[in-house]
């Protein structure tokens, strides 16, 4: 009789804080034992010479999401979760996106219907709040937070999504009271709109204008403003997809002042540059996301932010809008140029290997920082820790066994999303998660999917610890009195 369902034997285990050699015993989908010379497993995997890391958590991906301009992402939960598993990600947190006029509760039901029975890996949902009415703030959002949707994203830009500063204060007050984590897409809408108008008037409709319109100052101004609002109300905020030095400096300075300000960055800000949008024809649209990729100097600042701890999480911001087809980027260019192109690019499957290869193997970040940035901190930020994001007794057996030597050239034909291109085509990486386990079951092997679609479970998130206010009010006692 085997003692465990599965034993992963002889690997080098890394968590966010420790590195050690151990066998891992799995029972009932959870880690039941860690140690040397563990008893027999019904199944055994030899991990000698390999890294054994927590499965990745991608807390920023858009799956089966209808954009505010009515375009559906190419990936549904089947293709999106398969792509995640093949790249070593065992938990995804996409968005249930409210459009103005929608009931949030109904939106959540619709997204569940899209995910139910289709996902290969476990998933939770963030909410996108674009219409903070009295009903939403007073009833729907507090109830949803209590039901396990404990994080929500707001925008300071996009006509159909942007909140005014006053609305931002309203949702911040609610996040503070209910203990939810606020994610902010910070770009100054008027700067972008004004620059875009001038570019279009000058006939500059090509993809490269996107990078000019979404100027780093648009990003840093909105970041600075939201930090000020967050400080006023003593509310933790996580800035998503941070791209450039100016915004990084704002976040670092706020952190140095002791504020609970967190940052997220993504592969596109490490591996793509704005000049790729100068590619011939409409090809440059393949790199169009918001904020856009910047220049080499900014890539260096992003690396420093990852290494130095400014960034808490490294996510993909997988926003899969195809190049071809009636809703594709090329059609957008034909319909009027860069302003008509859906914003967003894919990255779910390459997120882990790209950072492992360029970051860990080049000694820019440690293996423990890698684990923190790609798994543990996501679980902590969004109330899934310690069930997810670590290798510890009692945690779900979401585990990646890495071959740190495999060389691979990224190419779309070998990825598993529903896209028709990858902006990383031809990029070389070393290292790939060769066996990926979700709750003890193999969901991918050698970068190919294994397992049944629909086995992935919905995860209710707890109120996350990092979302707690600091609770110190050295100078704005009056505001505290108002908030109660
Ligand atoms: O360009 C991007 N990032 N599109 C996806 C939506 C968002 O704002 O994250
Ligand atoms: Zn965004
Ligand atoms: Zn996004």
Short mmCIF file of C-alpha atoms and ligand atoms in Angstrom, two decimals:
data_model
loop_
_atom_site.label_atom_id
_atom_site.label_comp_id
_atom_site.label_asym_id
_atom_site.label_seq_id
_atom_site.Cartn_x
_atom_site.Cartn_y
_atom_site.Cartn_z
CA UNK A 1 0.00 0.00 0.00
CA UNK A 2 1.48 3.34 -1.04
CA UNK A 3 1.77 6.02 1.63
CA UNK A 4 1.13 8.87 -0.82
CA UNK A 5 -0.79 9.34 -4.06
CA UNK A 6 2.31 10.92 -5.50
CA UNK A 7 5.90 11.49 -4.46
CA UNK A 8 8.13 13.98 -6.26
CA UNK A 9 11.55 12.73 -5.38
CA UNK A 10 14.92 14.38 -5.00
CA UNK A 11 14.22 17.84 -6.42
CA UNK A 12 15.62 21.21 -5.40
CA UNK A 13 12.66 23.03 -3.88
CA UNK A 14 12.42 26.81 -3.78
CA UNK A 15 9.78 28.91 -2.07
CA UNK A 16 9.69 32.70 -1.77
CA UNK A 17 12.00 32.50 1.25
CA UNK A 18 13.88 29.17 1.25
CA UNK A 19 15.73 26.74 -0.98
CA UNK A 20 16.18 23.12 0.10
CA UNK A 21 16.40 19.56 -1.20
CA UNK A 22 13.31 17.52 -0.42
CA UNK A 23 10.87 14.88 -1.54
CA UNK A 24 7.27 16.05 -1.70
CA UNK A 25 4.48 13.69 -0.70
CA UNK A 26 1.04 14.46 -2.10
CA UNK A 27 -2.23 13.07 -0.76
CA UNK A 28 -5.75 14.10 -1.78
CA UNK A 29 -4.42 16.90 -3.98
CA UNK A 30 -2.51 18.57 -1.15
CA UNK A 31 1.06 18.52 0.01
CA UNK A 32 1.09 16.02 2.87
CA UNK A 33 4.82 15.78 3.63
CA UNK A 34 8.15 17.38 2.84
CA UNK A 35 11.38 15.62 3.74
CA UNK A 36 14.05 13.21 2.65
CA UNK A 37 13.45 9.52 2.08
CA UNK A 38 9.65 9.79 2.09
CA UNK A 39 7.66 6.54 1.81
CA UNK A 40 6.38 5.16 -1.44
CA UNK A 41 3.91 6.96 -3.67
CA UNK A 42 1.33 5.31 -5.94
CA UNK A 43 3.01 7.47 -8.55
CA UNK A 44 6.56 8.74 -8.38
CA UNK A 45 8.28 11.49 -10.32
CA UNK A 46 12.05 11.70 -10.34
CA UNK A 47 12.98 15.37 -9.98
CA UNK A 48 16.72 14.90 -9.39
CA UNK A 49 18.66 17.80 -10.85
CA UNK A 50 15.52 19.85 -11.34
CA UNK A 51 13.96 22.88 -9.72
CA UNK A 52 10.66 22.16 -7.98
CA UNK A 53 8.71 25.40 -7.62
CA UNK A 54 5.16 26.43 -6.76
CA UNK A 55 2.88 26.56 -9.79
CA UNK A 56 2.64 30.04 -11.20
CA UNK A 57 -0.26 32.35 -10.43
CA UNK A 58 -1.16 34.83 -13.13
CA UNK A 59 -3.25 37.49 -11.45
CA UNK A 60 -3.69 39.68 -14.51
CA UNK A 61 -5.12 38.03 -17.59
CA UNK A 62 -8.16 38.74 -19.73
CA UNK A 63 -10.05 35.61 -20.65
CA UNK A 64 -13.47 35.34 -22.27
CA UNK A 65 -13.71 39.07 -21.63
CA UNK A 66 -15.74 41.49 -23.66
CA UNK A 67 -13.78 44.74 -24.02
CA UNK A 68 -15.48 48.08 -23.49
CA UNK A 69 -15.56 48.51 -27.28
CA UNK A 70 -17.30 45.16 -27.69
CA UNK A 71 -14.44 42.90 -28.78
CA UNK A 72 -14.28 39.41 -27.26
CA UNK A 73 -10.83 38.10 -26.35
CA UNK A 74 -9.59 35.28 -28.56
CA UNK A 75 -9.13 33.04 -25.54
CA UNK A 76 -11.98 31.42 -23.72
CA UNK A 77 -11.46 29.42 -20.54
CA UNK A 78 -10.50 26.28 -22.45
CA UNK A 79 -7.70 27.81 -24.52
CA UNK A 80 -6.64 30.36 -21.90
CA UNK A 81 -6.31 27.82 -19.10
CA UNK A 82 -4.56 25.33 -21.39
CA UNK A 83 -2.05 27.96 -22.40
CA UNK A 84 -1.56 28.82 -18.73
CA UNK A 85 -0.91 25.18 -17.76
CA UNK A 86 1.53 24.63 -20.62
CA UNK A 87 3.56 27.59 -19.40
CA UNK A 88 3.55 26.51 -15.75
CA UNK A 89 0.68 28.63 -14.43
CA UNK A 90 -1.71 26.67 -12.23
CA UNK A 91 -3.97 29.48 -11.04
CA UNK A 92 -5.38 32.29 -13.15
CA UNK A 93 -7.24 35.36 -11.97
CA UNK A 94 -9.02 36.96 -14.92
CA UNK A 95 -11.64 39.69 -14.69
CA UNK A 96 -15.40 39.83 -14.58
CA UNK A 97 -15.79 43.16 -16.32
CA UNK A 98 -18.68 45.50 -15.65
CA UNK A 99 -19.74 47.78 -18.48
CA UNK A 100 -21.68 50.91 -17.59
CA UNK A 101 -25.29 50.16 -16.77
CA UNK A 102 -24.56 46.52 -15.88
CA UNK A 103 -25.34 44.95 -12.54
CA UNK A 104 -22.08 43.64 -11.09
CA UNK A 105 -23.81 40.56 -9.70
CA UNK A 106 -25.14 39.70 -13.13
CA UNK A 107 -21.73 40.25 -14.70
CA UNK A 108 -20.21 37.80 -12.23
CA UNK A 109 -22.86 35.20 -13.11
CA UNK A 110 -22.13 35.63 -16.82
CA UNK A 111 -18.40 35.14 -16.33
CA UNK A 112 -19.02 32.05 -14.23
CA UNK A 113 -21.12 30.64 -17.05
CA UNK A 114 -18.17 31.20 -19.40
CA UNK A 115 -15.74 29.45 -17.04
CA UNK A 116 -17.83 26.63 -15.57
CA UNK A 117 -16.67 23.23 -16.71
CA UNK A 118 -14.08 24.62 -19.12
CA UNK A 119 -10.91 25.39 -17.21
CA UNK A 120 -7.90 23.13 -16.93
CA UNK A 121 -6.51 25.04 -13.93
CA UNK A 122 -8.05 26.70 -10.89
CA UNK A 123 -9.32 30.25 -11.21
CA UNK A 124 -10.68 33.17 -9.25
CA UNK A 125 -12.11 36.45 -10.49
CA UNK A 126 -11.26 40.08 -9.98
CA UNK A 127 -14.04 42.53 -10.75
CA UNK A 128 -13.73 45.54 -13.05
CA UNK A 129 -15.79 48.41 -11.68
CA UNK A 130 -16.69 50.99 -14.32
CA UNK A 131 -20.02 52.16 -12.93
CA UNK A 132 -19.86 52.77 -9.18
CA UNK A 133 -23.51 53.63 -8.65
CA UNK A 134 -25.14 53.75 -5.23
CA UNK A 135 -26.51 50.26 -5.83
CA UNK A 136 -23.06 48.95 -6.78
CA UNK A 137 -21.24 50.63 -3.90
CA UNK A 138 -23.92 50.18 -1.30
CA UNK A 139 -25.00 46.61 -2.01
CA UNK A 140 -23.51 44.63 -4.87
CA UNK A 141 -19.81 45.20 -4.27
CA UNK A 142 -19.83 44.64 -0.48
CA UNK A 143 -21.82 41.41 -0.99
CA UNK A 144 -19.50 40.20 -3.74
CA UNK A 145 -16.43 40.94 -1.62
CA UNK A 146 -17.95 38.81 1.14
CA UNK A 147 -18.63 36.06 -1.43
CA UNK A 148 -14.95 35.76 -2.39
CA UNK A 149 -14.39 38.40 -5.08
CA UNK A 150 -12.04 40.44 -2.93
CA UNK A 151 -10.20 42.50 -5.52
CA UNK A 152 -11.30 44.91 -8.20
CA UNK A 153 -9.71 46.94 -10.92
CA UNK A 154 -10.54 50.52 -11.80
CA UNK A 155 -9.35 52.68 -14.68
CA UNK A 156 -8.36 56.32 -14.96
CA UNK A 157 -8.55 56.12 -18.76
CA UNK A 158 -10.65 54.71 -21.65
CA UNK A 159 -13.89 56.60 -22.34
CA UNK A 160 -16.10 53.69 -21.33
CA UNK A 161 -14.19 52.72 -18.18
CA UNK A 162 -12.60 55.75 -16.61
CA UNK A 163 -13.63 56.94 -13.16
CA UNK A 164 -13.41 60.55 -12.03
CA UNK A 165 -11.25 61.35 -8.99
CA UNK A 166 -14.43 61.65 -6.99
CA UNK A 167 -15.54 58.18 -8.06
CA UNK A 168 -12.07 56.85 -7.27
CA UNK A 169 -12.50 58.24 -3.74
CA UNK A 170 -15.89 56.54 -3.49
CA UNK A 171 -14.51 53.13 -4.40
CA UNK A 172 -11.43 53.65 -2.24
CA UNK A 173 -13.59 54.35 0.78
CA UNK A 174 -15.47 51.14 0.06
CA UNK A 175 -12.28 49.10 -0.43
CA UNK A 176 -11.01 50.41 2.89
CA UNK A 177 -14.20 49.56 4.72
CA UNK A 178 -14.64 46.10 3.17
CA UNK A 179 -10.97 45.05 3.04
CA UNK A 180 -10.73 44.61 -0.73
CA UNK A 181 -7.60 45.02 -2.83
CA UNK A 182 -7.78 47.83 -5.37
CA UNK A 183 -5.96 47.48 -8.67
CA UNK A 184 -5.51 50.63 -10.70
CA UNK A 185 -4.85 51.16 -14.39
CA UNK A 186 -3.22 54.56 -14.10
CA UNK A 187 -2.90 56.73 -17.19
CA UNK A 188 -4.08 60.33 -17.59
CA UNK A 189 -7.01 60.16 -19.98
CA UNK A 190 -6.89 63.75 -21.18
CA UNK A 191 -3.19 63.66 -21.99
CA UNK A 192 -3.74 60.53 -24.10
CA UNK A 193 -6.88 61.91 -25.77
CA UNK A 194 -5.25 65.27 -26.53
CA UNK A 195 -2.05 63.76 -27.95
CA UNK A 196 -4.06 61.22 -29.96
CA UNK A 197 -6.19 63.95 -31.48
CA UNK A 198 -3.11 65.93 -32.53
CA UNK A 199 -1.48 62.82 -34.00
CA UNK A 200 -4.61 61.92 -35.98
CA UNK A 201 -4.99 65.52 -37.20
CA UNK A 202 -1.40 65.34 -38.44
CA UNK A 203 -2.24 62.15 -40.33
CA UNK A 204 -0.07 60.02 -38.06
CA UNK A 205 -2.36 57.02 -37.71
CA UNK A 206 0.33 54.35 -37.65
CA UNK A 207 0.88 52.01 -34.64
CA UNK A 208 3.92 53.97 -33.42
CA UNK A 209 1.62 56.90 -32.56
CA UNK A 210 0.13 54.73 -29.81
CA UNK A 211 3.41 54.90 -27.88
CA UNK A 212 3.59 58.67 -28.29
CA UNK A 213 -0.01 59.20 -27.14
CA UNK A 214 0.41 56.96 -24.09
CA UNK A 215 3.32 59.07 -22.86
CA UNK A 216 5.18 58.03 -19.68
CA UNK A 217 4.04 61.33 -18.14
CA UNK A 218 0.41 60.26 -18.66
CA UNK A 219 1.24 57.16 -16.63
CA UNK A 220 3.17 58.91 -13.88
CA UNK A 221 0.66 61.76 -13.48
CA UNK A 222 -2.21 59.34 -12.90
CA UNK A 223 -0.03 57.21 -10.64
CA UNK A 224 0.91 60.21 -8.55
CA UNK A 225 -2.70 61.38 -8.34
CA UNK A 226 -4.03 58.00 -7.27
CA UNK A 227 -1.25 57.68 -4.69
CA UNK A 228 -2.37 61.03 -3.25
CA UNK A 229 -5.98 59.84 -3.05
CA UNK A 230 -4.87 56.54 -1.50
CA UNK A 231 -2.82 58.40 1.09
CA UNK A 232 -5.73 60.67 1.91
CA UNK A 233 -7.96 57.69 2.71
CA UNK A 234 -5.23 55.30 3.94
CA UNK A 235 -6.09 52.68 1.34
CA UNK A 236 -3.66 50.12 -0.11
CA UNK A 237 -3.47 50.21 -3.91
CA UNK A 238 -1.76 47.99 -6.45
CA UNK A 239 -0.74 49.68 -9.70
CA UNK A 240 -1.01 47.22 -12.56
CA UNK A 241 1.13 46.94 -15.71
CA UNK A 242 3.68 49.58 -14.70
CA UNK A 243 5.92 50.35 -17.65
CA UNK A 244 8.24 53.29 -17.15
CA UNK A 245 10.76 55.00 -14.89
CA UNK A 246 8.52 57.94 -14.00
CA UNK A 247 5.74 55.75 -12.56
CA UNK A 248 8.26 53.41 -10.92
CA UNK A 249 9.82 56.41 -9.18
CA UNK A 250 6.40 57.50 -7.90
CA UNK A 251 5.68 54.05 -6.51
CA UNK A 252 9.12 53.68 -4.95
CA UNK A 253 8.83 57.09 -3.27
CA UNK A 254 5.39 56.25 -1.88
CA UNK A 255 6.70 52.95 -0.54
CA UNK A 256 9.65 54.74 1.04
CA UNK A 257 7.16 56.96 2.87
CA UNK A 258 5.60 53.84 4.32
CA UNK A 259 2.44 53.79 2.20
CA UNK A 260 0.90 50.49 1.17
CA UNK A 261 1.44 51.06 -2.52
CA UNK A 262 2.22 47.99 -4.60
CA UNK A 263 3.33 47.52 -8.18
CA UNK A 264 2.87 44.97 -10.94
CA UNK A 265 4.86 44.70 -14.15
CA UNK A 266 4.70 42.36 -17.13
CA UNK A 267 6.89 40.69 -19.80
CA UNK A 268 6.13 43.34 -22.42
CA UNK A 269 8.02 45.95 -20.38
CA UNK A 270 11.11 43.73 -20.19
CA UNK A 271 11.24 42.20 -23.65
CA UNK A 272 9.47 44.54 -26.10
CA UNK A 273 10.31 48.11 -27.08
CA UNK A 274 8.27 50.97 -28.49
CA UNK A 275 10.29 50.98 -31.71
CA UNK A 276 8.79 47.57 -32.54
CA UNK A 277 5.63 49.52 -33.32
CA UNK A 278 7.56 51.08 -36.26
CA UNK A 279 7.53 47.70 -38.05
CA UNK A 280 6.43 47.84 -41.71
CA UNK A 281 2.75 47.89 -42.61
CA UNK A 282 0.45 47.20 -39.70
CA UNK A 283 2.83 44.73 -38.03
CA UNK A 284 3.62 47.22 -35.27
CA UNK A 285 0.06 46.79 -33.98
CA UNK A 286 1.16 43.38 -32.66
CA UNK A 287 2.92 45.20 -29.81
CA UNK A 288 0.09 47.62 -28.99
CA UNK A 289 -0.96 47.44 -25.38
CA UNK A 290 -1.56 50.07 -22.72
CA UNK A 291 0.69 51.33 -21.33
CA UNK A 292 2.89 50.57 -24.33
CA UNK A 293 6.34 49.00 -24.28
CA UNK A 294 8.94 51.74 -23.76
CA UNK A 295 12.68 51.87 -24.63
CA UNK A 296 15.73 49.89 -23.54
CA UNK A 297 16.53 52.35 -20.76
CA UNK A 298 13.08 51.82 -19.30
CA UNK A 299 13.49 48.04 -19.51
CA UNK A 300 16.49 48.51 -17.24
CA UNK A 301 14.41 50.49 -14.72
CA UNK A 302 11.81 47.74 -14.73
CA UNK A 303 14.51 45.14 -14.05
CA UNK A 304 15.78 47.28 -11.17
CA UNK A 305 12.25 47.50 -9.82
CA UNK A 306 11.92 43.73 -9.91
CA UNK A 307 15.29 43.16 -8.32
CA UNK A 308 14.93 45.88 -5.69
CA UNK A 309 11.43 44.97 -4.53
CA UNK A 310 9.39 47.87 -5.94
CA UNK A 311 7.29 45.30 -7.78
CA UNK A 312 5.28 42.79 -5.83
CA UNK A 313 3.95 40.80 -8.77
CA UNK A 314 4.92 39.87 -12.30
CA UNK A 315 1.81 39.10 -14.39
CA UNK A 316 1.18 38.66 -18.08
CA UNK A 317 -1.68 41.14 -18.69
CA UNK A 318 -2.59 38.54 -21.32
CA UNK A 319 -5.11 40.46 -23.44
CA UNK A 320 -5.46 38.30 -26.53
CA UNK A 321 -6.73 40.31 -29.47
CA UNK A 322 -5.91 38.72 -32.80
CA UNK A 323 -4.11 40.39 -35.69
CA UNK A 324 -6.37 39.04 -38.44
CA UNK A 325 -10.16 38.83 -38.56
CA UNK A 326 -13.04 41.30 -38.42
CA UNK A 327 -12.25 42.36 -34.82
CA UNK A 328 -8.48 42.09 -35.25
CA UNK A 329 -5.77 44.69 -35.03
CA UNK A 330 -5.29 44.82 -38.78
CA UNK A 331 -8.99 45.58 -39.31
CA UNK A 332 -8.67 48.30 -36.65
CA UNK A 333 -5.80 49.88 -38.57
CA UNK A 334 -7.86 49.77 -41.78
CA UNK A 335 -10.84 51.32 -40.00
CA UNK A 336 -9.00 54.42 -38.85
CA UNK A 337 -5.53 53.71 -37.52
CA UNK A 338 -4.05 53.28 -34.07
CA UNK A 339 -7.05 54.61 -32.15
CA UNK A 340 -9.22 51.79 -33.53
CA UNK A 341 -6.86 48.95 -32.63
CA UNK A 342 -7.84 46.78 -29.64
CA UNK A 343 -5.30 47.37 -26.88
CA UNK A 344 -3.63 44.29 -25.50
CA UNK A 345 -1.24 41.49 -26.36
CA UNK A 346 -0.82 37.85 -25.30
CA UNK A 347 1.79 36.54 -22.82
CA UNK A 348 0.23 33.96 -20.52
CA UNK A 349 2.31 30.99 -21.66
CA UNK A 350 5.70 32.73 -21.90
CA UNK A 351 5.47 34.71 -18.64
CA UNK A 352 7.31 32.25 -16.40
CA UNK A 353 9.97 31.00 -18.80
CA UNK A 354 10.83 34.52 -19.97
CA UNK A 355 11.49 35.75 -16.42
CA UNK A 356 13.24 32.55 -15.35
CA UNK A 357 15.53 32.65 -18.36
CA UNK A 358 16.40 36.34 -18.44
CA UNK A 359 16.08 37.03 -14.72
CA UNK A 360 17.13 33.96 -12.74
CA UNK A 361 19.67 32.46 -15.14
CA UNK A 362 21.34 35.85 -15.58
CA UNK A 363 21.47 36.36 -11.79
CA UNK A 364 19.34 39.49 -11.88
CA UNK A 365 16.81 38.03 -9.46
CA UNK A 366 17.17 35.03 -7.17
CA UNK A 367 15.12 31.88 -7.55
CA UNK A 368 13.24 32.91 -4.38
CA UNK A 369 12.42 36.32 -5.84
CA UNK A 370 11.22 34.54 -8.95
CA UNK A 371 8.83 32.41 -6.88
CA UNK A 372 7.62 35.46 -4.95
CA UNK A 373 7.05 37.52 -8.10
CA UNK A 374 5.31 34.81 -10.09
CA UNK A 375 3.34 32.90 -7.43
CA UNK A 376 3.56 33.64 -3.70
CA UNK A 377 2.92 37.37 -3.78
CA UNK A 378 -0.07 36.94 -6.09
CA UNK A 379 -1.61 34.54 -3.57
CA UNK A 380 -0.95 36.98 -0.74
CA UNK A 381 -2.20 40.04 -2.63
CA UNK A 382 -5.47 38.40 -3.56
CA UNK A 383 -6.34 36.27 -0.57
CA UNK A 384 -5.34 32.80 -1.79
CA UNK A 385 -2.37 32.24 0.51
CA UNK A 386 -1.32 29.72 1.86
CA UNK A 387 -3.61 27.40 -0.10
CA UNK A 388 -1.92 28.62 -3.29
CA UNK A 389 1.48 30.06 -4.11
CA UNK A 390 3.82 28.03 -1.94
CA UNK A 391 5.22 24.59 -1.26
CA UNK A 392 4.25 23.76 2.30
CA UNK A 393 2.40 21.01 4.10
CA UNK A 394 -1.34 21.63 3.71
CA UNK A 395 -1.03 23.72 0.54
CA UNK A 396 -2.59 22.57 -2.73
CA UNK A 397 -0.09 20.47 -4.68
CA UNK A 398 0.27 23.04 -7.45
CA UNK A 399 3.83 22.38 -8.46
CA UNK A 400 6.12 22.96 -11.43
CA UNK A 401 9.13 20.78 -12.09
CA UNK A 402 11.55 22.81 -14.13
CA UNK A 403 14.16 21.74 -16.58
CA UNK A 404 16.53 24.69 -16.29
CA UNK A 405 18.56 23.73 -19.35
CA UNK A 406 15.99 23.24 -22.14
CA UNK A 407 16.46 25.85 -24.84
CA UNK A 408 13.38 26.92 -26.64
CA UNK A 409 12.58 29.47 -29.30
CA UNK A 410 9.18 31.03 -28.72
CA UNK A 411 6.93 30.55 -31.70
CA UNK A 412 3.18 30.88 -32.01
CA UNK A 413 2.69 27.44 -33.55
CA UNK A 414 3.90 25.85 -30.29
CA UNK A 415 1.77 27.95 -27.95
CA UNK A 416 -1.70 26.90 -26.85
CA UNK A 417 -3.67 30.12 -26.77
CA UNK A 418 -6.14 30.99 -29.51
CA UNK A 419 -4.02 33.77 -30.92
CA UNK A 420 -2.66 34.11 -34.44
CA UNK A 421 0.62 35.70 -33.36
CA UNK A 422 2.93 36.20 -30.42
CA UNK A 423 4.87 39.45 -30.08
CA UNK A 424 7.70 37.28 -28.71
CA UNK A 425 8.13 35.27 -31.93
CA UNK A 426 11.76 34.13 -32.20
CA UNK A 427 12.71 35.02 -28.62
CA UNK A 428 15.03 32.41 -27.10
CA UNK A 429 14.54 31.17 -23.55
CA UNK A 430 16.34 28.63 -21.41
CA UNK A 431 14.30 26.66 -18.91
CA UNK A 432 10.68 25.50 -19.06
CA UNK A 433 8.32 23.86 -16.56
CA UNK A 434 8.35 20.29 -17.89
CA UNK A 435 5.88 18.73 -15.45
CA UNK A 436 3.06 20.93 -14.13
CA UNK A 437 0.75 19.67 -11.40
CA UNK A 438 -2.51 21.18 -10.26
CA UNK A 439 -3.78 19.72 -6.99
CA UNK A 440 -1.50 16.75 -7.61
CA UNK A 441 -2.73 16.07 -11.15
CA UNK A 442 -0.52 16.56 -14.19
CA UNK A 443 -1.93 19.33 -16.35
CA UNK A 444 0.99 19.69 -18.70
CA UNK A 445 4.07 17.71 -19.63
CA UNK A 446 6.92 18.99 -21.79
CA UNK A 447 4.89 22.07 -22.61
CA UNK A 448 1.88 20.09 -23.86
CA UNK A 449 -1.51 19.85 -22.18
CA UNK A 450 -2.56 16.80 -20.19
CA UNK A 451 -5.81 16.35 -18.30
CA UNK A 452 -9.46 17.12 -18.56
CA UNK A 453 -10.83 20.55 -19.33
CA UNK A 454 -13.28 21.41 -16.59
CA UNK A 455 -11.19 19.96 -13.76
CA UNK A 456 -10.18 23.50 -12.76
CA UNK A 457 -12.11 24.82 -9.76
CA UNK A 458 -13.38 28.26 -8.88
CA UNK A 459 -11.53 29.74 -5.89
CA UNK A 460 -13.16 32.09 -3.41
CA UNK A 461 -10.62 34.64 -2.25
CA UNK A 462 -10.22 35.74 1.35
CA UNK A 463 -9.88 39.39 2.26
CA UNK A 464 -6.16 39.85 1.67
CA UNK A 465 -3.85 41.01 4.41
CA UNK A 466 -1.98 43.51 2.20
CA UNK A 467 -5.33 45.28 1.61
CA UNK A 468 -5.61 46.28 5.27
CA UNK A 469 -5.21 50.01 5.89
CA UNK A 470 -2.11 51.04 7.76
CA UNK A 471 -4.36 52.39 10.48
CA UNK A 472 -2.03 55.26 11.29
CA UNK A 473 -3.44 58.72 10.94
CA UNK A 474 -0.69 61.18 11.69
CA UNK A 475 -2.16 64.10 9.77
CA UNK A 476 -5.65 63.48 8.47
CA UNK A 477 -7.63 62.71 11.59
CA UNK A 478 -10.54 64.65 10.16
CA UNK A 479 -10.81 62.25 7.21
CA UNK A 480 -10.79 59.30 9.54
CA UNK A 481 -13.71 60.84 11.41
CA UNK A 482 -15.65 61.16 8.16
CA UNK A 483 -14.97 57.55 7.13
CA UNK A 484 -15.69 56.12 10.56
O1 LIG B 1 -3.57 47.04 -23.37
C1 LIG B 1 -3.98 46.38 -22.43
N1 LIG B 1 -3.26 46.19 -21.36
N2 LIG B 1 -5.20 45.87 -22.55
C2 LIG B 1 -5.83 45.08 -21.62
C3 LIG B 1 -6.72 45.86 -20.73
C4 LIG B 1 -5.97 46.47 -19.60
O2 LIG B 1 -6.07 47.68 -19.45
O3 LIG B 1 -5.29 45.81 -18.85
ZN1 LIG B 2 -5.18 47.94 -17.58
ZN1 LIG B 3 -5.03 44.07 -18.38
#
